[in-house]
Short mmCIF file of C-alpha atoms and ligand atoms in Angstrom, two decimals:
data_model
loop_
_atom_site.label_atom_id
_atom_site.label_comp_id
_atom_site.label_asym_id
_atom_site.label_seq_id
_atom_site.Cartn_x
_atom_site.Cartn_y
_atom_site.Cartn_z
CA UNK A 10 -6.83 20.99 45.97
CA UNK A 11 -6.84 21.07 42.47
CA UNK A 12 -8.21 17.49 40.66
CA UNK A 13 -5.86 15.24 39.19
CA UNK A 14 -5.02 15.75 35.80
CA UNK A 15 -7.45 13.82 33.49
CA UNK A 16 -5.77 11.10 31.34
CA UNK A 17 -5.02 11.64 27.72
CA UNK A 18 -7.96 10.32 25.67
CA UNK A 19 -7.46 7.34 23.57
CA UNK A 20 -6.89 7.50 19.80
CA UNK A 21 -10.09 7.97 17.77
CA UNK A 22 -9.77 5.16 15.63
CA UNK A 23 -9.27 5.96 12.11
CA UNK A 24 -9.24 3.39 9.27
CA UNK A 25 -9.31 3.62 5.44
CA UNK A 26 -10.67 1.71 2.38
CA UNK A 27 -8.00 2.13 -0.34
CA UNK A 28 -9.05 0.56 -3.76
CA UNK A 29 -7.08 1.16 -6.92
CA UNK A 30 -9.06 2.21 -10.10
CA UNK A 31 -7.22 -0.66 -12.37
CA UNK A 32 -10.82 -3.00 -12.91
CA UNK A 33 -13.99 -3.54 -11.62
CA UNK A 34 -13.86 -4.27 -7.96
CA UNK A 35 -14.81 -8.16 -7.02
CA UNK A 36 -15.87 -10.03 -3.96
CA UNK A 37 -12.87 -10.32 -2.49
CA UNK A 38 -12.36 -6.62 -2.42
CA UNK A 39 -15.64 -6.36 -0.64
CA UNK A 40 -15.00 -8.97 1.95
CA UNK A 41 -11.99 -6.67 3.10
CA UNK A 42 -13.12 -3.65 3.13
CA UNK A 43 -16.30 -5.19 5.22
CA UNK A 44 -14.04 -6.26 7.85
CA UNK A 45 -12.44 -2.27 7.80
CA UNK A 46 -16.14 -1.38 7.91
CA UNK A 47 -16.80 -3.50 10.69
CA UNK A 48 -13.94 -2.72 12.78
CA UNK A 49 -14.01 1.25 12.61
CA UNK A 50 -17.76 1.44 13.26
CA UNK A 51 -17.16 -1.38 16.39
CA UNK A 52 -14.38 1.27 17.67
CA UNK A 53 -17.21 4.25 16.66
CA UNK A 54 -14.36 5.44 14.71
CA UNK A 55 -13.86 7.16 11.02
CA UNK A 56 -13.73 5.42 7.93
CA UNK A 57 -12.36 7.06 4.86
CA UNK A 58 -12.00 6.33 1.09
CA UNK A 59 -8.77 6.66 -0.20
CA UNK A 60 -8.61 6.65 -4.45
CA UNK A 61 -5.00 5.04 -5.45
CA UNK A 62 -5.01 6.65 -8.57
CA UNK A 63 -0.97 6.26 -9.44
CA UNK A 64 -0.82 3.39 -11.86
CA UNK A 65 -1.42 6.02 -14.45
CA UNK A 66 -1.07 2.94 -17.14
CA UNK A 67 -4.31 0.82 -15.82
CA UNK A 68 -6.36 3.47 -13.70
CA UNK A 69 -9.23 4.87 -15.85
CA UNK A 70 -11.71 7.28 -14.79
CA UNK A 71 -14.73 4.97 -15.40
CA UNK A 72 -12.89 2.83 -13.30
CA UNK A 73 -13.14 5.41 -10.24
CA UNK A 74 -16.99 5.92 -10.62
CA UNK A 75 -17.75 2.28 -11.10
CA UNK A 76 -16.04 1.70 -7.37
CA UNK A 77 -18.00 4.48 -6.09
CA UNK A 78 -21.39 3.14 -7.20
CA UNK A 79 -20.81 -0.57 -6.48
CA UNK A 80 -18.99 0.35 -3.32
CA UNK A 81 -22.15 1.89 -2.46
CA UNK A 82 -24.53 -0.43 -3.18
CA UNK A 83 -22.62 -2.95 -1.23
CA UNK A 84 -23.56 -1.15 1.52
CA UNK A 85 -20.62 1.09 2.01
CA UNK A 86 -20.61 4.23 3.75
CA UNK A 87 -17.22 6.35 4.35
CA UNK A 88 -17.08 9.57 6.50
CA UNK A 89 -14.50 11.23 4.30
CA UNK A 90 -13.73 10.62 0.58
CA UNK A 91 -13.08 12.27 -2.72
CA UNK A 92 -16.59 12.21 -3.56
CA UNK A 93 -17.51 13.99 -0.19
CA UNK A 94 -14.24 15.56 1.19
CA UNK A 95 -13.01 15.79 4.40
CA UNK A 96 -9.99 17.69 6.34
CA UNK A 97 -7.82 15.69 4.78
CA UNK A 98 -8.48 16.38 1.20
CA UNK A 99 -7.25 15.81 -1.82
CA UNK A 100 -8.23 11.62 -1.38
CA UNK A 101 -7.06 11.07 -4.70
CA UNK A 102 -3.50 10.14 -4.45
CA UNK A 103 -3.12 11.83 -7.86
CA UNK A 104 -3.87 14.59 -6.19
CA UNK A 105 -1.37 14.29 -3.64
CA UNK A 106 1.92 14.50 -5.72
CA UNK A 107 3.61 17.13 -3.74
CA UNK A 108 3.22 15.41 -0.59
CA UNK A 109 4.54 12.55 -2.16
CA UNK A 110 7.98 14.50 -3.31
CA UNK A 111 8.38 16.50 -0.20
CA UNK A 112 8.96 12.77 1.71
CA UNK A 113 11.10 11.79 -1.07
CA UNK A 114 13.41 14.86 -0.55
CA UNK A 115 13.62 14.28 3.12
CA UNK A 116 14.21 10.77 2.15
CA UNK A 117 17.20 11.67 -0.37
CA UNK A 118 18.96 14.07 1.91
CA UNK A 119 18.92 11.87 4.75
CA UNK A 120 20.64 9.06 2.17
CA UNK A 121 18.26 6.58 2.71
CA UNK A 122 17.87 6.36 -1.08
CA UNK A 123 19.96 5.51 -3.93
CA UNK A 124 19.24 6.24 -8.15
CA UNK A 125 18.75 2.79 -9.93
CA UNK A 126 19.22 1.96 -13.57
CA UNK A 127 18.32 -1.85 -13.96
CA UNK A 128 16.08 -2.93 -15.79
CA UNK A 129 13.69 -5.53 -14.98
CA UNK A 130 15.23 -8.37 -16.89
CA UNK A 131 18.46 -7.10 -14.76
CA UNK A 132 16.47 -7.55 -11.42
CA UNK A 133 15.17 -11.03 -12.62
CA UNK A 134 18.67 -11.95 -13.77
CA UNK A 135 20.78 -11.47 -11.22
CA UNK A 136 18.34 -11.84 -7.72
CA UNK A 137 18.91 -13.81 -4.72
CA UNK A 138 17.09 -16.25 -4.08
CA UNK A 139 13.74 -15.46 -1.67
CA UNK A 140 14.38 -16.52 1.84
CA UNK A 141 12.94 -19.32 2.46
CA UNK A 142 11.72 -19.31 5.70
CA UNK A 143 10.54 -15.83 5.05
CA UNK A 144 7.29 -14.54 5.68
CA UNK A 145 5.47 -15.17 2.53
CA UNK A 146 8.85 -16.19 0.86
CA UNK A 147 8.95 -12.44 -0.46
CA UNK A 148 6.87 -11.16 -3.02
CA UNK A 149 9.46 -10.08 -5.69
CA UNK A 150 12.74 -10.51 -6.33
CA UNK A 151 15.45 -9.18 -3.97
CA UNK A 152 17.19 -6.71 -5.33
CA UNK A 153 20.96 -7.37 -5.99
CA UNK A 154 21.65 -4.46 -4.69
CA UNK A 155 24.20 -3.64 -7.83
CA UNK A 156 23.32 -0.10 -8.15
CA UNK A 157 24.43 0.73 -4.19
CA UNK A 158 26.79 3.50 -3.79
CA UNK A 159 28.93 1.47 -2.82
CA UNK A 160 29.51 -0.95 -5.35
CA UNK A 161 30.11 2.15 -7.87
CA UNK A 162 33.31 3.83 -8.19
CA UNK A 163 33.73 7.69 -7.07
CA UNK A 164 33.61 8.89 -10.56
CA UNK A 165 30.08 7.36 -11.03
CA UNK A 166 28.79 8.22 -7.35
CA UNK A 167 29.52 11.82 -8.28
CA UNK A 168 27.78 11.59 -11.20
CA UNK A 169 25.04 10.09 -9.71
CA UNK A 170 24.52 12.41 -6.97
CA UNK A 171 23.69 15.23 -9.42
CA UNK A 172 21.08 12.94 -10.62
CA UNK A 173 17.65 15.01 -11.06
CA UNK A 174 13.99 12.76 -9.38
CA UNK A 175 13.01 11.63 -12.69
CA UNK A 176 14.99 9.31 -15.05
CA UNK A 177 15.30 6.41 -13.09
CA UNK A 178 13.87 4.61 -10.07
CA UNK A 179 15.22 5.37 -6.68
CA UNK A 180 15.37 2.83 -3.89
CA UNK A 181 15.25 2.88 -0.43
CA UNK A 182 18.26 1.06 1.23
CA UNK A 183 17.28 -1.54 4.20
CA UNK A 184 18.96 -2.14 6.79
CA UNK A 185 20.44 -5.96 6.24
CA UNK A 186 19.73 -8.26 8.52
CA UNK A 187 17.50 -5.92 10.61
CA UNK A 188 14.64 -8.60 12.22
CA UNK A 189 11.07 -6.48 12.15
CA UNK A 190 8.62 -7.49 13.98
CA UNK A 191 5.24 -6.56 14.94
CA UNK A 192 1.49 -7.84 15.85
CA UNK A 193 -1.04 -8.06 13.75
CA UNK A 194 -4.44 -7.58 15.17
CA UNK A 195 -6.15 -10.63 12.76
CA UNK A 196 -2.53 -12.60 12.39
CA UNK A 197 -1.01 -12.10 15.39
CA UNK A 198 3.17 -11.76 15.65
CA UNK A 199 4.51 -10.97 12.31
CA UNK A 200 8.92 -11.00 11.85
CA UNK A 201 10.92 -10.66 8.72
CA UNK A 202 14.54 -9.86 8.45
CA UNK A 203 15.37 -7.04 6.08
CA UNK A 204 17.71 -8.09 3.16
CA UNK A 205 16.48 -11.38 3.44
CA UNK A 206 12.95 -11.38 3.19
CA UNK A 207 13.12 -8.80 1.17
CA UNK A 208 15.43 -6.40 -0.19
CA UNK A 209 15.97 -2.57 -1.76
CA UNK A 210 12.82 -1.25 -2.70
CA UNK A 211 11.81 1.37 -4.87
CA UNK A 212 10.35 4.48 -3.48
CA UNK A 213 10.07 6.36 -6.95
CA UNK A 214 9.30 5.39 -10.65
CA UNK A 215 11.36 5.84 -13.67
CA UNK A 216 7.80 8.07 -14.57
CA UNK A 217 8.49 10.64 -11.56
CA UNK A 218 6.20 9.26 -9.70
CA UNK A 219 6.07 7.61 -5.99
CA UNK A 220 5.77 3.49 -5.70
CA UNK A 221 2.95 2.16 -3.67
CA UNK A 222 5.13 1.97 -1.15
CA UNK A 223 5.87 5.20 -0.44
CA UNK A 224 2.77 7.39 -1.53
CA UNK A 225 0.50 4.39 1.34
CA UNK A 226 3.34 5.47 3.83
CA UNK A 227 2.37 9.26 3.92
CA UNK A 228 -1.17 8.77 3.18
CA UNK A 229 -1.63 6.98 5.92
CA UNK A 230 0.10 9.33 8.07
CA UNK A 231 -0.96 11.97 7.17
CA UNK A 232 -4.68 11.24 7.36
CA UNK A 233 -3.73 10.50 10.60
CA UNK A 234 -5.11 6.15 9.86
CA UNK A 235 -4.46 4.68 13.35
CA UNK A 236 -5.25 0.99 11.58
CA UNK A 237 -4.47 -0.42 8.12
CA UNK A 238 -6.90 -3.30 7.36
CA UNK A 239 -6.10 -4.66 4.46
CA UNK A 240 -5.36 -8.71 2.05
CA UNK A 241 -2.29 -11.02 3.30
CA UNK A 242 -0.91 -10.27 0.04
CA UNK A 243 0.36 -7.08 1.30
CA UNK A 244 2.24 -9.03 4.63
CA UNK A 245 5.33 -8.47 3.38
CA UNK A 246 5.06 -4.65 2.43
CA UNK A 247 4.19 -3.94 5.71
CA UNK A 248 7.58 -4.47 6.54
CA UNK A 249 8.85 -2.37 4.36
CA UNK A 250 6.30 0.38 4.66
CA UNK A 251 7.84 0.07 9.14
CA UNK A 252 10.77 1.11 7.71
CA UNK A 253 9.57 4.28 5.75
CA UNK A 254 7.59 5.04 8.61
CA UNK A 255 10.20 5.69 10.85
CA UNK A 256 12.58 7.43 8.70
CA UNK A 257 9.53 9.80 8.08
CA UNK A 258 9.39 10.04 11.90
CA UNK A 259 6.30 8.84 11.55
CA UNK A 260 4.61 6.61 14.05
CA UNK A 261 3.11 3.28 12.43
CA UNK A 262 -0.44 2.38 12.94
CA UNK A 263 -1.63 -1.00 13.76
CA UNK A 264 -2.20 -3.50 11.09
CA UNK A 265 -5.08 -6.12 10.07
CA UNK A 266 -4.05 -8.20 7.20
CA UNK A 267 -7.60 -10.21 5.87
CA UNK A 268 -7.24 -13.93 4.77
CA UNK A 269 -7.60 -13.83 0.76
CA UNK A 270 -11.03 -15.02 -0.95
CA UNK A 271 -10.32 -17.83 -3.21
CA UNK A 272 -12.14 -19.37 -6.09
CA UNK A 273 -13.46 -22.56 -6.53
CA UNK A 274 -10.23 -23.80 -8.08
CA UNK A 275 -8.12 -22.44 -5.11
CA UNK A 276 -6.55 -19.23 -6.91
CA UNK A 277 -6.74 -15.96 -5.70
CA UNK A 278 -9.45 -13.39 -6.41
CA UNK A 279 -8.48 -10.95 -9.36
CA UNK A 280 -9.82 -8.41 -11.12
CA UNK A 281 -9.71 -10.32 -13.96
CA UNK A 282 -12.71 -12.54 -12.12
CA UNK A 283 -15.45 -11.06 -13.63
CA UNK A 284 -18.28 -13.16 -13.17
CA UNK A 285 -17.38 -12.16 -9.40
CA UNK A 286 -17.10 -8.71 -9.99
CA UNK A 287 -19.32 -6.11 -7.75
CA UNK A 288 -20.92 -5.28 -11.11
CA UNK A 289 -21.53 -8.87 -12.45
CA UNK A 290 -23.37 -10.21 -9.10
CA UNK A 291 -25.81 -6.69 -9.17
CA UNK A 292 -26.59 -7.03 -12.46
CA UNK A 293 -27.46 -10.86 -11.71
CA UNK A 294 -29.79 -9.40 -9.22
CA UNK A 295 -28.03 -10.62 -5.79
CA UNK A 296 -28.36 -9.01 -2.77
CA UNK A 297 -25.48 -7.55 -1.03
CA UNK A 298 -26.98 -8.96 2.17
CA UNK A 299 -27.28 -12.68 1.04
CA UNK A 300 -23.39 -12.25 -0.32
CA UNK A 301 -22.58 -11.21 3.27
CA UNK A 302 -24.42 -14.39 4.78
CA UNK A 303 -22.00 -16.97 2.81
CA UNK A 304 -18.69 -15.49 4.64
CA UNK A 305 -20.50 -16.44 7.88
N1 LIG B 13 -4.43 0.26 -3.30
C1 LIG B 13 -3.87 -0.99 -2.86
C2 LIG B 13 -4.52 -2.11 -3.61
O1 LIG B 13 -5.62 -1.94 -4.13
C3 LIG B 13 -4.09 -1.30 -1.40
C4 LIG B 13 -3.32 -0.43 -0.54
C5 LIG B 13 -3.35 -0.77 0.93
O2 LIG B 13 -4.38 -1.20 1.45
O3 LIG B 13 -2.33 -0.54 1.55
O4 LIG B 13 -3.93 -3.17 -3.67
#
């Protein structure tokens, strides 16, 4: 008699750091990505370093090697990166563009996204109100939804539908009222209701170029990330980025959204925080070590 089949091995974990070039990184940075540190080596998983290089407006090269080094002297190590490759190279997402616009084509013929001409004074002008009892309250204004197909006439949805990528932003159409849930591994059950707690997002700049949203979406999948740790201020997004997910056919990892640092006045971390900064507490000769101590 033949044995019985073996069963199929569990997931290797696979989790990512994902900074953005735009400033020095600062303590707050560190104290997430220490947790995504913690949690793939626990699971004797992969970590990898992901460089989210889009904003081409605020990312600077000096920018990249700064997170590198400081990253580094934290006390970061990553198994795959742009400094040190990996099968799933290019990890610079400006790398990565044609990935990016093959999604966005299966996107656009499947009509999940529609071409959008206002202008941000438009979007602040005329949005609903954020849902109150939504998760977070929303973290920008919901879309109107003015430039939907359907609120345009058939002379200006032909028009539109010859439309070339670039020129305006495209957004991805949600599913109103559509509740979303799922667990998060640090916050536990998560629900928002599409349309409410947030609305029509963009999935492509003005600039030709993928949003955050969409360029995280098939990153992730395709670097095959089984979970996203990551700051609360990106709750709400993860809703959104469900919804990409599975019209990519993709399946969605599991998520770990990190409590923010705050400063001594109660505001978020930022960038702008510089006395805080990666670069500011080396130079003022602290150890990583002791800085790890005072989250205990
Ligand atoms: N690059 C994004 C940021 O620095 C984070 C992306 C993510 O973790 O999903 O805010």
């Amino acid at each position: 008699m033949s044995p019985p089949p073996a069963p199929p091995a569990p997931p290797v974990y696979r989790g990512r750091l994902a900074p953005s070039p735009t400033g020095y990184l600062h303590l707050g940075h560190a104290r997430t990505f220490w947790t995504a540190q913690e949690r793939a080596r626990a699971a004797g998983g992969t970590l990898l370093l992901r460089n989210e290089d889009l904003d081409r407006a605020r990312c600077r090269p000096e920018f990249v090697a700064a997170m590198l080094e400081d990253l580094r002297w934290f006390g970061f190590t990553w198994q795959e990166g742009p400094d040190c490759g990996g099968p799933h190279a290019p990890y610079d997402q400006s790398a990565r563009l044609d990935l990016y616009r093959s999604a966005f084509d299966r996107l656009r013929a499947a009509g999940l996204v529609y071409p959008c001409t206002c202008s941000r004074r438009d979007i602040a002008e005329s949005a609903g109100a954020p849902h109150e009892s939504g998760v977070g309250g929303g973290d920008e204004p919901l879309y109107s939804g003015r430039c939907r197909p359907e609120r345009l006439d058939a002379a200006e949805q032909n028009r539109r539908a010859a439309w070339p990528r670039a020129g305006h932003s495209w957004r991805f159409r949600v599913p109103d009222g559509r509740r979303l849930q799922f667990i998060d591994t640090a916050l536990g059950p998560q629900s928002a209701v599409a349309g409410e707690t947030f609305g029509d997002f963009v999935v492509w700049r003005r600039e030709d170029l993928p949003s955050y949203q969409l360029a995280v979406v098939v990153d992730d999948a395709a670097m095959g990330i089984t979970e996203v740790v990551r700051g609360a201020d990106l709750l709400v997004s993860t809703f959104r980025q469900l919804l990409l997910l599975e019209a990519l056919g993709s399946p969605a990892p599991a998520y770990h959204h990190c409590p923010l640092l705050l400063d001594a006045a109660g505001q978020r971390l930022a960038k702008r925080h510089d006395s805080l900064s990666l670069r500011a507490l080396r130079a003022a000769g602290r150890p990583p070590a002791d800085l790890r101590l005072a989250w205990a």
